[in-house]
Short mmCIF file of C-alpha atoms in Angstrom, two decimals:
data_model
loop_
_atom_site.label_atom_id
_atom_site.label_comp_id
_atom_site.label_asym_id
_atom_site.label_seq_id
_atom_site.Cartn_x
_atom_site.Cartn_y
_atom_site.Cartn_z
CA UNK A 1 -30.60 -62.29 19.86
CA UNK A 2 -27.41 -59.87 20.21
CA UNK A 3 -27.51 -56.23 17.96
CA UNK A 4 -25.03 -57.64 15.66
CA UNK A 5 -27.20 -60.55 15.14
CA UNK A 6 -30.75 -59.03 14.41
CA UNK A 7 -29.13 -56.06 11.98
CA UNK A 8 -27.98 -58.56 9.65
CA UNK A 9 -30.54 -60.37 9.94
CA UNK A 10 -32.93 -57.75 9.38
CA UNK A 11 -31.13 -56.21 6.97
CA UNK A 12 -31.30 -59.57 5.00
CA UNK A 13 -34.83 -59.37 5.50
CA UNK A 14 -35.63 -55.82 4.45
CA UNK A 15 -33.54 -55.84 1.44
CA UNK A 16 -34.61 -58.53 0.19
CA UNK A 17 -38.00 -58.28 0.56
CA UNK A 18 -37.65 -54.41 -0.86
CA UNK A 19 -36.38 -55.61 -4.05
CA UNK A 20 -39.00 -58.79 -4.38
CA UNK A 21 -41.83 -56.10 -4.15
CA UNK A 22 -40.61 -53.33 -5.15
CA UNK A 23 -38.13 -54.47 -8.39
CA UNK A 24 -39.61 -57.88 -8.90
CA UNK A 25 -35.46 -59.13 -8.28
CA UNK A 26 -35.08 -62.28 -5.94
CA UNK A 27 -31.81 -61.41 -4.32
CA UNK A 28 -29.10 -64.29 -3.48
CA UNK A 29 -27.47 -65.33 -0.42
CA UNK A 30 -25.47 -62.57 1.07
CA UNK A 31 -22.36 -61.74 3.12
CA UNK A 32 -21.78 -60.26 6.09
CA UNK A 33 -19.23 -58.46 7.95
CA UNK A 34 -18.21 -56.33 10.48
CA UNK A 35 -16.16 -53.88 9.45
CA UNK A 36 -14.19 -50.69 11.42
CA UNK A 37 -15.13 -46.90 10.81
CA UNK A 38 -11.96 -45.70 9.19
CA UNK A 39 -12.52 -43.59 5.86
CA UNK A 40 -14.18 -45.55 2.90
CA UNK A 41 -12.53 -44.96 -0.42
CA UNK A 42 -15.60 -45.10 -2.96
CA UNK A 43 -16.47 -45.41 -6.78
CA UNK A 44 -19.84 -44.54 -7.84
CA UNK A 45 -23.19 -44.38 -5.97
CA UNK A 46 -23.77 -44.02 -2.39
CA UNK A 47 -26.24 -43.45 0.24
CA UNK A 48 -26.12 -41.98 3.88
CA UNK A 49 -29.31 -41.69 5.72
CA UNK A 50 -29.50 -40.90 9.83
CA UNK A 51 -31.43 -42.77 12.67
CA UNK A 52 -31.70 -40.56 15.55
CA UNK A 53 -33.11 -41.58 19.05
CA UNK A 54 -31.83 -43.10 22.30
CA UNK A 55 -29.04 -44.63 19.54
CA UNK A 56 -27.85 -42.69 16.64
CA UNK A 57 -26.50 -43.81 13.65
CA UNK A 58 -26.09 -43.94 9.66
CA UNK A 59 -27.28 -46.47 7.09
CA UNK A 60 -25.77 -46.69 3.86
CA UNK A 61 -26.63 -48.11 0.57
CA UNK A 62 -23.47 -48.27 -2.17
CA UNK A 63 -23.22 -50.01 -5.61
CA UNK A 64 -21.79 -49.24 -8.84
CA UNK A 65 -23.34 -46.48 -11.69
CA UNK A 66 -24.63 -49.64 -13.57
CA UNK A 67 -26.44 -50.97 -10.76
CA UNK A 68 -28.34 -48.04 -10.00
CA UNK A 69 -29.31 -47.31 -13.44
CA UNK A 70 -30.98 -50.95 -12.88
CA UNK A 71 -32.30 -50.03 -9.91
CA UNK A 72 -34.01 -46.92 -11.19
CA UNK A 73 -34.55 -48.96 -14.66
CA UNK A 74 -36.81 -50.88 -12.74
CA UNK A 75 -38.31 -49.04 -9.99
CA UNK A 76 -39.90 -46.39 -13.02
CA UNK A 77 -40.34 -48.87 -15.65
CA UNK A 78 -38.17 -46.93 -17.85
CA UNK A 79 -34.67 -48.07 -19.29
CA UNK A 80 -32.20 -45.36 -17.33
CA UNK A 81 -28.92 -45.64 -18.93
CA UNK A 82 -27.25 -42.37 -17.69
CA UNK A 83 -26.72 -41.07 -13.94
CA UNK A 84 -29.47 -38.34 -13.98
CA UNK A 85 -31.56 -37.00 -11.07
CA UNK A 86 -34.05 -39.91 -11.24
CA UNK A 87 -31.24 -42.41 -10.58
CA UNK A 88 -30.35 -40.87 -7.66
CA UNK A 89 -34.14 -40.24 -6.71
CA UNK A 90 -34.25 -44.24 -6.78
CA UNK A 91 -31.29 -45.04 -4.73
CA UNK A 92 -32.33 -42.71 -2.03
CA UNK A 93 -35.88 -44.53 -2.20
CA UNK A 94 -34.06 -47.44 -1.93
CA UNK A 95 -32.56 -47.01 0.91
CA UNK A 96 -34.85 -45.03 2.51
CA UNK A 97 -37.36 -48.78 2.08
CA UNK A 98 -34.43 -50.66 3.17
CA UNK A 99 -33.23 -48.83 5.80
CA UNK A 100 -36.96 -47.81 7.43
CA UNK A 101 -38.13 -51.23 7.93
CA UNK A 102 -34.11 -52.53 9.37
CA UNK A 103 -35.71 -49.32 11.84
CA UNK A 104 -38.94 -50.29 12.29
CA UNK A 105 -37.67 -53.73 13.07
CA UNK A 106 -34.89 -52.61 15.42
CA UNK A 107 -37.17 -49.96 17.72
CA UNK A 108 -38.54 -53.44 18.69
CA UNK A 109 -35.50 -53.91 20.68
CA UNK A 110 -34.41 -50.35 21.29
CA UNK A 111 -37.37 -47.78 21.40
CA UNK A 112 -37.99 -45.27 19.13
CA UNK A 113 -36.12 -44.07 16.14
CA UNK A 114 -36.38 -41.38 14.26
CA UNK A 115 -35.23 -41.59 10.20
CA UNK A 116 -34.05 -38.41 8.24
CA UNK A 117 -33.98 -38.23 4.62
CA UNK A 118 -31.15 -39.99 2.38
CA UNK A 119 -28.43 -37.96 0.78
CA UNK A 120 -26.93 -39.77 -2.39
CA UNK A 121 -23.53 -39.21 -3.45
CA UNK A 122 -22.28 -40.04 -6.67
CA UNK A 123 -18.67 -39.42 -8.13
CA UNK A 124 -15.33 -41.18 -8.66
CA UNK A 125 -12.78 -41.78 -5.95
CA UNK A 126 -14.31 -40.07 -3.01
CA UNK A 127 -13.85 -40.57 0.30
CA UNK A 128 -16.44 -40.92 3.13
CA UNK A 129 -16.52 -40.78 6.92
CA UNK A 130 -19.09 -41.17 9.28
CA UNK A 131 -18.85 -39.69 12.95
CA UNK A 132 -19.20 -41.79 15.92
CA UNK A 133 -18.52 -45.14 14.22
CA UNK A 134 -16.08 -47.72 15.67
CA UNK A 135 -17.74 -50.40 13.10
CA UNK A 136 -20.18 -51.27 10.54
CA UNK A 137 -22.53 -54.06 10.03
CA UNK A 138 -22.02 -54.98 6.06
CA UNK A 139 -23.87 -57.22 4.23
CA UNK A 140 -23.40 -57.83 0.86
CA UNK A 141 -25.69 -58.87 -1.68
CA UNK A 142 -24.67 -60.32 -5.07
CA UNK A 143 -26.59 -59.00 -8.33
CA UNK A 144 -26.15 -59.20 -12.00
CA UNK A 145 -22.78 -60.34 -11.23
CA UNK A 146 -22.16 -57.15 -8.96
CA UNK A 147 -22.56 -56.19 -5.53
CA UNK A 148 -25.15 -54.15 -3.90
CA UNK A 149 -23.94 -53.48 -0.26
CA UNK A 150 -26.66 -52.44 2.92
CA UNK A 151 -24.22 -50.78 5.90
CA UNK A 152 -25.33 -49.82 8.90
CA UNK A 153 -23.83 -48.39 12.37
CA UNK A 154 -25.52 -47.73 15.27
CA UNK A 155 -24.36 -46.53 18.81
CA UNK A 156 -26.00 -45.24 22.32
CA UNK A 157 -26.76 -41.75 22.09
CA UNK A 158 -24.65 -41.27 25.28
CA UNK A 159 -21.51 -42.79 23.53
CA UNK A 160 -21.42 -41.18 20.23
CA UNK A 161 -21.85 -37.76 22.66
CA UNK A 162 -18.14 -39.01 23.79
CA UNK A 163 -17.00 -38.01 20.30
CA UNK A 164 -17.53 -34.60 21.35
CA UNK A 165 -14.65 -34.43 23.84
CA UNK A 166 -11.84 -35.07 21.19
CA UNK A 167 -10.55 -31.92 21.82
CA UNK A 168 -11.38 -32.17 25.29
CA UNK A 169 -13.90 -30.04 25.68
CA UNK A 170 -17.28 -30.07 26.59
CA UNK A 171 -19.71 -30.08 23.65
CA UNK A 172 -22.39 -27.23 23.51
CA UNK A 173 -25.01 -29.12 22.14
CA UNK A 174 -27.19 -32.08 23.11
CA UNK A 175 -27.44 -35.45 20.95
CA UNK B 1 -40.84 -14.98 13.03
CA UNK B 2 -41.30 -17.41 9.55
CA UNK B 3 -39.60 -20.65 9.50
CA UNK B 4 -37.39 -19.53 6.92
CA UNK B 5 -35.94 -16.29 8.63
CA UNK B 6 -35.59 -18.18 12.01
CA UNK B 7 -33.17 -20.99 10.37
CA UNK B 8 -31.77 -18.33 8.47
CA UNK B 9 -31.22 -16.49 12.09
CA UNK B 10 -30.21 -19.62 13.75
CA UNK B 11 -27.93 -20.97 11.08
CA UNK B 12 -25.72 -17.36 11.39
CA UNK B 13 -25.59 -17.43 15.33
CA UNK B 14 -25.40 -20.53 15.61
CA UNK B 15 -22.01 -21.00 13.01
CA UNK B 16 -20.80 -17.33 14.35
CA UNK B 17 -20.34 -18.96 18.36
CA UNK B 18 -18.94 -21.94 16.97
CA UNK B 19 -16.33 -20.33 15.23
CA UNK B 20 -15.76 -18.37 18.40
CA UNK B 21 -15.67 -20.17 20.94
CA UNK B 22 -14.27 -23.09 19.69
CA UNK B 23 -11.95 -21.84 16.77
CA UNK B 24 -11.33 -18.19 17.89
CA UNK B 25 -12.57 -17.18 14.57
CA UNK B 26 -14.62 -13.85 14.48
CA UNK B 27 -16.77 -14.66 11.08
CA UNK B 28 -17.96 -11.38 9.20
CA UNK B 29 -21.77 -10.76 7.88
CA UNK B 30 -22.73 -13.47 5.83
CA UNK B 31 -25.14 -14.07 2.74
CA UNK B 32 -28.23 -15.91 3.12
CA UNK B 33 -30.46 -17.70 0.10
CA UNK B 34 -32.62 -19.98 -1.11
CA UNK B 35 -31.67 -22.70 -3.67
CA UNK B 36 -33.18 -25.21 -5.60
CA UNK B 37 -32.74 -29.13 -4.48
CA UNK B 38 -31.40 -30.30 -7.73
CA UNK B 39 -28.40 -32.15 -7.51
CA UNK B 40 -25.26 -29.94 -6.30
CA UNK B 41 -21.52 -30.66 -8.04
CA UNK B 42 -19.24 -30.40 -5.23
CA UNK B 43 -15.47 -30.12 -4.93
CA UNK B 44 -13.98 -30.65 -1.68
CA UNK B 45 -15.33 -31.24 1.43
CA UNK B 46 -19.16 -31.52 2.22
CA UNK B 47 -20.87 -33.03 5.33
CA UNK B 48 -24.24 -34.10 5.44
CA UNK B 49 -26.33 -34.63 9.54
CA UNK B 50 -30.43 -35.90 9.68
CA UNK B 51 -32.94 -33.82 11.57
CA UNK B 52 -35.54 -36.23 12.56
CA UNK B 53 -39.38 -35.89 14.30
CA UNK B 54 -42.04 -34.57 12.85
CA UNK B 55 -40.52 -32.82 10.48
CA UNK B 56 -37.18 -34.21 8.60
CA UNK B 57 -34.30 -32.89 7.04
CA UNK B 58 -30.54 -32.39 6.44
CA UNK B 59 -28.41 -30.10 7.42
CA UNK B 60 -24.80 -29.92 6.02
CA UNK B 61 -21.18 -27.73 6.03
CA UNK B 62 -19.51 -27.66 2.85
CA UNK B 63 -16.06 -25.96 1.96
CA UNK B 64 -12.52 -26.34 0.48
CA UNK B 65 -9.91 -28.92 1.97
CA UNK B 66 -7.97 -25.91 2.48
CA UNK B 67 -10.44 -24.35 5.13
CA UNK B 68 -10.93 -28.06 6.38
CA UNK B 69 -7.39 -27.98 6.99
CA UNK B 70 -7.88 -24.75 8.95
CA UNK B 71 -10.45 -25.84 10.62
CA UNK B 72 -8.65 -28.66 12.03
CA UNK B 73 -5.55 -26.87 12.94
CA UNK B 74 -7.73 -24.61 15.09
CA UNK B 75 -9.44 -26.97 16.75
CA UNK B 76 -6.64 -29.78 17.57
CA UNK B 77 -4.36 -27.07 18.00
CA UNK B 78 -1.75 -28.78 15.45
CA UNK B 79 -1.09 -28.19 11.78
CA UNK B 80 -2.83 -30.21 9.39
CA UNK B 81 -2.20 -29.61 5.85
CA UNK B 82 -3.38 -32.84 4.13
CA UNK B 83 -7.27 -33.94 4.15
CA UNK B 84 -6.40 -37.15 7.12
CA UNK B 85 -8.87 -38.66 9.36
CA UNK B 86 -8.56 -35.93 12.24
CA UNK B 87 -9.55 -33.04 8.84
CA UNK B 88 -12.72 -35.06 8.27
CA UNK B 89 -13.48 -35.66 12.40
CA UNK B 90 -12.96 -31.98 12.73
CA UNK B 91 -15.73 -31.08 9.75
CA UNK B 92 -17.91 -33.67 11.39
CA UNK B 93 -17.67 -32.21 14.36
CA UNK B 94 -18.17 -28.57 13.49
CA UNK B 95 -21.49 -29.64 11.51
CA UNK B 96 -22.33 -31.27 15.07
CA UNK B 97 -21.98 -28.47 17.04
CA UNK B 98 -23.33 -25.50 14.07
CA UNK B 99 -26.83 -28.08 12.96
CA UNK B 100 -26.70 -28.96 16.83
CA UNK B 101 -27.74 -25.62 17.83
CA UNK B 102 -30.03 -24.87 15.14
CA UNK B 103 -31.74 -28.22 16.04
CA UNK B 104 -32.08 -26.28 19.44
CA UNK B 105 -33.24 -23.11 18.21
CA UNK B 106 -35.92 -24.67 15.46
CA UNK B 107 -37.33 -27.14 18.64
CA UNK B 108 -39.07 -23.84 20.29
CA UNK B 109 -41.18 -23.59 17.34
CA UNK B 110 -40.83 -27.39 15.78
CA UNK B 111 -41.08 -29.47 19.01
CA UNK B 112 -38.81 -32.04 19.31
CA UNK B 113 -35.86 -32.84 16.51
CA UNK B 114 -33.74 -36.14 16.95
CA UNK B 115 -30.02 -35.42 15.52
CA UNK B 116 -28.07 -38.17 13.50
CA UNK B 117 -24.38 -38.11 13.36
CA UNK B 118 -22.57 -36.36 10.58
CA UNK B 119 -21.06 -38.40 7.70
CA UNK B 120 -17.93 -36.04 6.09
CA UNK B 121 -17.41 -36.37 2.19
CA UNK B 122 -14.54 -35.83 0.39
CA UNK B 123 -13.70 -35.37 -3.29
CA UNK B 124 -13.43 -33.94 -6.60
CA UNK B 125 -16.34 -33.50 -9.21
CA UNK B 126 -19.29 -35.70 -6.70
CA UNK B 127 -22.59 -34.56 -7.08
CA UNK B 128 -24.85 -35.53 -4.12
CA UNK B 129 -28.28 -35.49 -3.81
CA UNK B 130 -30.80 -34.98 -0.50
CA UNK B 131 -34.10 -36.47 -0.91
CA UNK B 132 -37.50 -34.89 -0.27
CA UNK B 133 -35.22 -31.66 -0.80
CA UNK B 134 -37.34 -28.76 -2.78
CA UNK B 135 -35.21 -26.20 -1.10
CA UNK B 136 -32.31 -25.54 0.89
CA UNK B 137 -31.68 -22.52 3.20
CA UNK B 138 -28.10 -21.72 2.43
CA UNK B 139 -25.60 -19.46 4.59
CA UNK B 140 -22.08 -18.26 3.49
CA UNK B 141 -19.76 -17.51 5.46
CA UNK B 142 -16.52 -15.67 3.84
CA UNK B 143 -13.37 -16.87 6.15
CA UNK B 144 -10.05 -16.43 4.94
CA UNK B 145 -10.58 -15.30 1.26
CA UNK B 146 -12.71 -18.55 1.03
CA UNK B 147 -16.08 -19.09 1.61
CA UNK B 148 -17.62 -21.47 4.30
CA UNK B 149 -21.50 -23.06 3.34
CA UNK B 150 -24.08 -24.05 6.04
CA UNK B 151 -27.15 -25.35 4.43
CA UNK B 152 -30.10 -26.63 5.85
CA UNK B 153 -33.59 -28.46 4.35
CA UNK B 154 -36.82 -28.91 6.49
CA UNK B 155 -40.25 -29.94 5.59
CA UNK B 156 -43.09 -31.73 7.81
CA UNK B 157 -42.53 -35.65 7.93
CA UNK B 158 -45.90 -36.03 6.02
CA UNK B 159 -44.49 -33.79 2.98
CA UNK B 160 -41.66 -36.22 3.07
CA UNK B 161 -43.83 -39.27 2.87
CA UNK B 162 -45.12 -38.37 -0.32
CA UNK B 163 -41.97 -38.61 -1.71
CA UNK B 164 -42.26 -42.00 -1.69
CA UNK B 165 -45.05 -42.59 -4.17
CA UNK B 166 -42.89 -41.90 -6.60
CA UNK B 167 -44.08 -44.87 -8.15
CA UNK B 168 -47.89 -44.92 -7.59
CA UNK B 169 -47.06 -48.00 -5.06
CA UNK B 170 -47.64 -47.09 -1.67
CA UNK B 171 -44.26 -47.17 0.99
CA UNK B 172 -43.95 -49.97 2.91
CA UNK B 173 -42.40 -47.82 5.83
CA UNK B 174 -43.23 -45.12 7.69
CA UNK B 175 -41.30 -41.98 8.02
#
């Protein structure tokens, strides 16, 4: 199975099985896409979280305000209404459960990857950009009549190092 | 040396020869201090890169789109004046090269750190969130009447991991 191939498909997989277990939610059929690394315009929630390894990358978890006051509504059992710290708490669990098993599945296929923590953003009309990425694997997953949408990108260490010649000159650091 | 006065340490050399050698920015003495991992309001422009091994974190560069701008302009050598894709590649890139060499320095004591790539955010009024976060070490850097913010958060992987019983359910993933 090509890259492309086996992240969607294991993103399919994780997220889906993270919110049977975890929410009690039987997610839908999903979409997905491959989309280029130009900056995102965003509304409401989202989530960046780094693999590092022999590949580096981001994965990303974004919905709307309302979705991850459901999310957190029923992660904690309690009825979150407002965008407080323990909404964002839950979206960075979320994708930290989502994202660490599309990892454990992919080190399978590519060796060992290491997972930071998430960092959840939350505002109105922001803009995001993530170094090193020529595309994104998107899927997107229908819910409550919204969309919850699982992102991921994912390079060879030795290529995203590349990025550090844009001003064409030798990077200090290793990746 | 403690952990907290080497990243401190690092964090200032480590941002002082970046600005030197690759902006030809001398930056004055800086502030160091501890803060609190509630959720931060931001305005402007705030990067976020993962540390990964055995222990996890985020490091990040936060600071006006004005001293983005700058930023830019001294790196690519043109004149940017509006927040475009090369403002945001040029943030990424100096939180590559600042956390890059901090990831260096902390290795001596930490052993091995894996690096993700940076992911650049840009806004008014977001708040963002890093999870697992209890503290960040935070650096600023005054440059041109404006200040410039290098943060970092560390903590063992098995700290981290705690973080996800959040729920009294145990994680399906491991960290």
């Amino acid at each position: 199975m090509n890259l492309q191939n086996l992240m969607v498909d294991s993103i399919r997989q994780s997220a889906t099985n993270v919110f049977s277990t975890m929410l009690g939610v039987e997610l839908s059929a999903s979409e997905a896409v491959v989309e280029s690394g130009t900056p995102d315009s965003n509304d409401g929630v989202v989530s960046f979280i780094g693999l590092a390894g022999a590949w580096v990358g981001t994965g990303s978890v974004s919905c709307s305000p309302a979705l991850a006051c459901r999310v957190c509504s029923l992660m904690l059992m309690t009825d979150s209404i407002a965008m407080d710290e323990d909404v964002l708490d839950a979206v960075a669990e979320l994708t930290n459960m989502i994202i660490g098993n599309v990892k454990n599945d992919l080190e399978v296929q590519l060796g060992t990857l290491g997972l930071s923590l998430p960092t959840v953003v939350f505002g109105r009309n922001f803009k995001t950009k993530s170094a090193g990425t020529t595309e994104w694997t998107v899927v997107r997953f229908p819910w409550e009549g919204e969309t919850l949408v699982v992102k991921l990108c994912l390079s060879p260490s030795d290529k995203s190092h590349s990025n550090c010649h844009m001003m064409g000159q030798t990077c200090a650091i290793d990746l």
